[in-house]
PDB file of C-alpha atoms in Angstrom:
ATOM      1  CA  UNK B   1     228.369 293.158 120.901  1.00  0.00           C
ATOM      2  CA  UNK B   2     230.446 290.709 122.934  1.00  0.00           C
ATOM      3  CA  UNK B   3     234.046 291.393 123.864  1.00  0.00           C
ATOM      4  CA  UNK B   4     235.246 288.619 121.526  1.00  0.00           C
ATOM      5  CA  UNK B   5     233.323 290.079 118.580  1.00  0.00           C
ATOM      6  CA  UNK B   6     234.729 293.555 119.312  1.00  0.00           C
ATOM      7  CA  UNK B   7     238.232 292.023 119.294  1.00  0.00           C
ATOM      8  CA  UNK B   8     237.632 290.362 115.930  1.00  0.00           C
ATOM      9  CA  UNK B   9     236.212 293.586 114.530  1.00  0.00           C
ATOM     10  CA  UNK B  10     239.235 295.473 115.877  1.00  0.00           C
ATOM     11  CA  UNK B  11     241.709 293.048 114.347  1.00  0.00           C
ATOM     12  CA  UNK B  12     239.995 293.147 110.955  1.00  0.00           C
ATOM     13  CA  UNK B  13     239.836 296.948 111.107  1.00  0.00           C
ATOM     14  CA  UNK B  14     243.518 297.073 112.018  1.00  0.00           C
ATOM     15  CA  UNK B  15     244.577 294.888 109.092  1.00  0.00           C
ATOM     16  CA  UNK B  16     242.373 296.790 106.649  1.00  0.00           C
ATOM     17  CA  UNK B  17     243.640 300.137 107.967  1.00  0.00           C
ATOM     18  CA  UNK B  18     247.257 299.041 107.740  1.00  0.00           C
ATOM     19  CA  UNK B  19     246.946 297.983 104.105  1.00  0.00           C
ATOM     20  CA  UNK B  20     244.911 301.042 103.202  1.00  0.00           C
ATOM     21  CA  UNK B  21     247.437 303.430 104.773  1.00  0.00           C
ATOM     22  CA  UNK B  22     250.708 301.627 104.000  1.00  0.00           C
ATOM     23  CA  UNK B  23     249.938 300.414 100.488  1.00  0.00           C
ATOM     24  CA  UNK B  24     247.827 303.506  99.843  1.00  0.00           C
ATOM     25  CA  UNK B  25     250.896 305.688 100.406  1.00  0.00           C
ATOM     26  CA  UNK B  26     252.907 303.549  97.972  1.00  0.00           C
ATOM     27  CA  UNK B  27     250.066 303.749  95.450  1.00  0.00           C
ATOM     28  CA  UNK B  28     249.664 307.530  95.813  1.00  0.00           C
ATOM     29  CA  UNK B  29     253.404 308.097  95.308  1.00  0.00           C
ATOM     30  CA  UNK B  30     253.496 305.751  92.288  1.00  0.00           C
ATOM     31  CA  UNK B  31     250.460 307.420  90.689  1.00  0.00           C
ATOM     32  CA  UNK B  32     251.987 310.846  91.312  1.00  0.00           C
ATOM     33  CA  UNK B  33     255.150 309.783  89.494  1.00  0.00           C
ATOM     34  CA  UNK B  34     253.200 308.054  86.724  1.00  0.00           C
ATOM     35  CA  UNK B  35     254.868 304.687  87.426  1.00  0.00           C
ATOM     36  CA  UNK B  36     251.954 302.701  88.872  1.00  0.00           C
ATOM     37  CA  UNK B  37     251.694 299.299  87.174  1.00  0.00           C
ATOM     38  CA  UNK B  38     249.243 297.130  89.122  1.00  0.00           C
ATOM     39  CA  UNK B  39     248.132 295.866  92.517  1.00  0.00           C
ATOM     40  CA  UNK B  40     249.351 292.338  93.256  1.00  0.00           C
ATOM     41  CA  UNK B  41     247.289 290.197  95.614  1.00  0.00           C
ATOM     42  CA  UNK B  42     249.630 287.851  97.448  1.00  0.00           C
ATOM     43  CA  UNK B  43     249.368 285.248 100.221  1.00  0.00           C
ATOM     44  CA  UNK B  44     250.273 287.775 102.925  1.00  0.00           C
ATOM     45  CA  UNK B  45     248.373 290.735 101.532  1.00  0.00           C
ATOM     46  CA  UNK B  46     248.697 293.166  98.688  1.00  0.00           C
ATOM     47  CA  UNK B  47     251.617 294.866  96.987  1.00  0.00           C
ATOM     48  CA  UNK B  48     251.813 297.905  94.743  1.00  0.00           C
ATOM     49  CA  UNK B  49     253.783 297.134  91.600  1.00  0.00           C
ATOM     50  CA  UNK B  50     255.557 299.869  89.656  1.00  0.00           C
ATOM     51  CA  UNK B  51     257.431 300.283  86.402  1.00  0.00           C
ATOM     52  CA  UNK B  52     260.914 300.166  87.968  1.00  0.00           C
ATOM     53  CA  UNK B  53     262.668 301.106  84.720  1.00  0.00           C
ATOM     54  CA  UNK B  54     260.923 304.503  84.797  1.00  0.00           C
ATOM     55  CA  UNK B  55     262.225 305.336  88.296  1.00  0.00           C
ATOM     56  CA  UNK B  56     265.534 306.556  89.627  1.00  0.00           C
ATOM     57  CA  UNK B  57     267.014 304.882  92.696  1.00  0.00           C
ATOM     58  CA  UNK B  58     265.989 307.910  94.762  1.00  0.00           C
ATOM     59  CA  UNK B  59     262.410 307.687  93.529  1.00  0.00           C
ATOM     60  CA  UNK B  60     262.289 303.966  94.337  1.00  0.00           C
ATOM     61  CA  UNK B  61     263.738 304.652  97.784  1.00  0.00           C
ATOM     62  CA  UNK B  62     261.103 307.301  98.459  1.00  0.00           C
ATOM     63  CA  UNK B  63     258.391 304.986  97.101  1.00  0.00           C
ATOM     64  CA  UNK B  64     259.457 302.293  99.585  1.00  0.00           C
ATOM     65  CA  UNK B  65     259.736 304.803 102.434  1.00  0.00           C
ATOM     66  CA  UNK B  66     256.253 306.257 101.795  1.00  0.00           C
ATOM     67  CA  UNK B  67     254.397 303.292 103.309  1.00  0.00           C
ATOM     68  CA  UNK B  68     256.253 303.108 106.627  1.00  0.00           C
ATOM     69  CA  UNK B  69     256.175 306.896 107.018  1.00  0.00           C
ATOM     70  CA  UNK B  70     252.417 306.964 106.421  1.00  0.00           C
ATOM     71  CA  UNK B  71     251.747 304.265 109.020  1.00  0.00           C
ATOM     72  CA  UNK B  72     254.081 305.990 111.458  1.00  0.00           C
ATOM     73  CA  UNK B  73     252.252 309.294 111.054  1.00  0.00           C
ATOM     74  CA  UNK B  74     248.825 307.673 111.324  1.00  0.00           C
ATOM     75  CA  UNK B  75     249.891 305.776 114.462  1.00  0.00           C
ATOM     76  CA  UNK B  76     251.092 308.979 116.078  1.00  0.00           C
ATOM     77  CA  UNK B  77     247.843 310.750 115.189  1.00  0.00           C
ATOM     78  CA  UNK B  78     245.843 307.954 116.841  1.00  0.00           C
ATOM     79  CA  UNK B  79     248.134 308.154 119.874  1.00  0.00           C
ATOM     80  CA  UNK B  80     247.553 311.905 120.172  1.00  0.00           C
ATOM     81  CA  UNK B  81     243.786 311.397 119.806  1.00  0.00           C
ATOM     82  CA  UNK B  82     243.584 308.488 122.282  1.00  0.00           C
ATOM     83  CA  UNK B  83     242.099 310.637 125.034  1.00  0.00           C
ATOM     84  CA  UNK B  84     239.245 311.737 122.779  1.00  0.00           C
ATOM     85  CA  UNK B  85     238.813 308.239 121.318  1.00  0.00           C
ATOM     86  CA  UNK B  86     238.447 306.786 124.810  1.00  0.00           C
ATOM     87  CA  UNK B  87     235.504 309.129 125.440  1.00  0.00           C
ATOM     88  CA  UNK B  88     233.516 307.593 122.590  1.00  0.00           C
ATOM     89  CA  UNK B  89     230.368 305.732 123.588  1.00  0.00           C
ATOM     90  CA  UNK B  90     230.919 302.967 121.038  1.00  0.00           C
ATOM     91  CA  UNK B  91     232.966 300.083 122.427  1.00  0.00           C
ATOM     92  CA  UNK B  92     233.422 298.791 118.875  1.00  0.00           C
ATOM     93  CA  UNK B  93     234.983 302.082 117.737  1.00  0.00           C
ATOM     94  CA  UNK B  94     237.292 302.117 120.764  1.00  0.00           C
ATOM     95  CA  UNK B  95     238.330 298.502 120.173  1.00  0.00           C
ATOM     96  CA  UNK B  96     239.009 299.211 116.504  1.00  0.00           C
ATOM     97  CA  UNK B  97     241.125 302.263 117.347  1.00  0.00           C
ATOM     98  CA  UNK B  98     243.075 300.274 119.961  1.00  0.00           C
ATOM     99  CA  UNK B  99     243.956 297.474 117.528  1.00  0.00           C
ATOM    100  CA  UNK B 100     244.664 299.897 114.691  1.00  0.00           C
ATOM    101  CA  UNK B 101     247.047 301.798 116.998  1.00  0.00           C
ATOM    102  CA  UNK B 102     248.908 298.603 117.856  1.00  0.00           C
ATOM    103  CA  UNK B 103     249.351 297.583 114.219  1.00  0.00           C
ATOM    104  CA  UNK B 104     250.325 301.042 112.962  1.00  0.00           C
ATOM    105  CA  UNK B 105     252.842 301.640 115.749  1.00  0.00           C
ATOM    106  CA  UNK B 106     254.450 298.191 115.753  1.00  0.00           C
ATOM    107  CA  UNK B 107     254.314 296.484 112.366  1.00  0.00           C
ATOM    108  CA  UNK B 108     256.615 298.620 110.202  1.00  0.00           C
ATOM    109  CA  UNK B 109     259.240 299.320 112.900  1.00  0.00           C
ATOM    110  CA  UNK B 110     259.294 295.581 113.695  1.00  0.00           C
ATOM    111  CA  UNK B 111     259.658 294.700 110.025  1.00  0.00           C
ATOM    112  CA  UNK B 112     262.329 297.310 109.252  1.00  0.00           C
ATOM    113  CA  UNK B 113     264.365 296.553 112.380  1.00  0.00           C
ATOM    114  CA  UNK B 114     264.173 292.761 112.627  1.00  0.00           C
ATOM    115  CA  UNK B 115     261.879 290.858 110.283  1.00  0.00           C
ATOM    116  CA  UNK B 116     263.249 292.075 106.939  1.00  0.00           C
ATOM    117  CA  UNK B 117     266.377 289.995 107.611  1.00  0.00           C
ATOM    118  CA  UNK B 118     264.295 286.804 107.662  1.00  0.00           C
ATOM    119  CA  UNK B 119     261.402 287.288 105.232  1.00  0.00           C
ATOM    120  CA  UNK B 120     262.916 289.230 102.362  1.00  0.00           C
ATOM    121  CA  UNK B 121     263.838 292.842 101.993  1.00  0.00           C
ATOM    122  CA  UNK B 122     260.514 294.296 100.855  1.00  0.00           C
ATOM    123  CA  UNK B 123     260.513 298.026 101.513  1.00  0.00           C
ATOM    124  CA  UNK B 124     264.041 297.837 102.910  1.00  0.00           C
ATOM    125  CA  UNK B 125     265.346 296.880  99.437  1.00  0.00           C
ATOM    126  CA  UNK B 126     264.312 300.293  98.145  1.00  0.00           C
ATOM    127  CA  UNK B 127     264.972 302.308 101.288  1.00  0.00           C
ATOM    128  CA  UNK B 128     268.601 301.181 101.389  1.00  0.00           C
ATOM    129  CA  UNK B 129     269.103 302.795  97.979  1.00  0.00           C
ATOM    130  CA  UNK B 130     268.837 306.204  99.673  1.00  0.00           C
ATOM    131  CA  UNK B 131     269.706 305.508 103.334  1.00  0.00           C
ATOM    132  CA  UNK B 132     272.218 303.164 104.992  1.00  0.00           C
ATOM    133  CA  UNK B 133     270.504 299.897 105.941  1.00  0.00           C
ATOM    134  CA  UNK B 134     272.118 299.766 109.384  1.00  0.00           C
ATOM    135  CA  UNK B 135     270.938 303.296 110.167  1.00  0.00           C
ATOM    136  CA  UNK B 136     267.366 302.485 109.079  1.00  0.00           C
ATOM    137  CA  UNK B 137     267.447 299.260 111.090  1.00  0.00           C
ATOM    138  CA  UNK B 138     268.717 301.121 114.158  1.00  0.00           C
ATOM    139  CA  UNK B 139     266.205 303.940 113.932  1.00  0.00           C
ATOM    140  CA  UNK B 140     263.381 301.446 113.343  1.00  0.00           C
ATOM    141  CA  UNK B 141     264.452 299.450 116.409  1.00  0.00           C
ATOM    142  CA  UNK B 142     264.507 302.587 118.574  1.00  0.00           C
ATOM    143  CA  UNK B 143     261.056 303.527 117.226  1.00  0.00           C
ATOM    144  CA  UNK B 144     259.817 300.005 117.978  1.00  0.00           C
ATOM    145  CA  UNK B 145     260.976 300.275 121.594  1.00  0.00           C
ATOM    146  CA  UNK B 146     259.484 303.753 121.926  1.00  0.00           C
ATOM    147  CA  UNK B 147     256.187 302.618 120.422  1.00  0.00           C
ATOM    148  CA  UNK B 148     256.016 299.599 122.738  1.00  0.00           C
ATOM    149  CA  UNK B 149     256.558 301.997 125.647  1.00  0.00           C
ATOM    150  CA  UNK B 150     253.729 304.217 124.320  1.00  0.00           C
ATOM    151  CA  UNK B 151     251.438 301.227 123.942  1.00  0.00           C
ATOM    152  CA  UNK B 152     251.997 299.782 127.391  1.00  0.00           C
ATOM    153  CA  UNK B 153     252.548 302.913 129.473  1.00  0.00           C
ATOM    154  CA  UNK B 154     250.334 305.485 127.750  1.00  0.00           C
ATOM    155  CA  UNK B 155     247.685 303.898 125.546  1.00  0.00           C
ATOM    156  CA  UNK B 156     246.888 300.674 127.401  1.00  0.00           C
ATOM    157  CA  UNK B 157     245.967 302.421 130.683  1.00  0.00           C
ATOM    158  CA  UNK B 158     243.718 304.862 128.786  1.00  0.00           C
ATOM    159  CA  UNK B 159     241.942 302.144 126.847  1.00  0.00           C
ATOM    160  CA  UNK B 160     241.622 299.869 129.897  1.00  0.00           C
ATOM    161  CA  UNK B 161     239.935 302.677 131.811  1.00  0.00           C
ATOM    162  CA  UNK B 162     237.701 303.449 128.840  1.00  0.00           C
ATOM    163  CA  UNK B 163     236.398 299.871 128.708  1.00  0.00           C
ATOM    164  CA  UNK B 164     235.553 299.671 132.408  1.00  0.00           C
TER     165      UNK B 164
END
């Protein structure tokens, strides 16, 4: 498979993995509480809808926090496994893991620290019911910087060497 095709496969795998992990965590929490309503397909992806009137503010806050925490955990797991992933023979699998790592480590911290101010509150609307918005924004920004450091100083050299 050509490099370009591996990149496309990696990007598609990253987007699918993000939605599966992030929205899957929301869905699992909602089902556990018995408040799952439906899955909404929207222009920018999917959204788990819940019966808000059956939830306390704390439950809604935890529901909104579940997605970012799941992607954070999954990104860290992929980071810890990068050495083993880079030993794989399959260039497609390595490319997919590289792009999935980027998306899982960057997307939610970027959204919670910066983008939520410009594109609607999303998860932050619920999270701020249980945690101060400025604190969440600050922690997310620090995580974003740390994750960018991990990507460029730890993961990128490993993956570059693995593809040569």
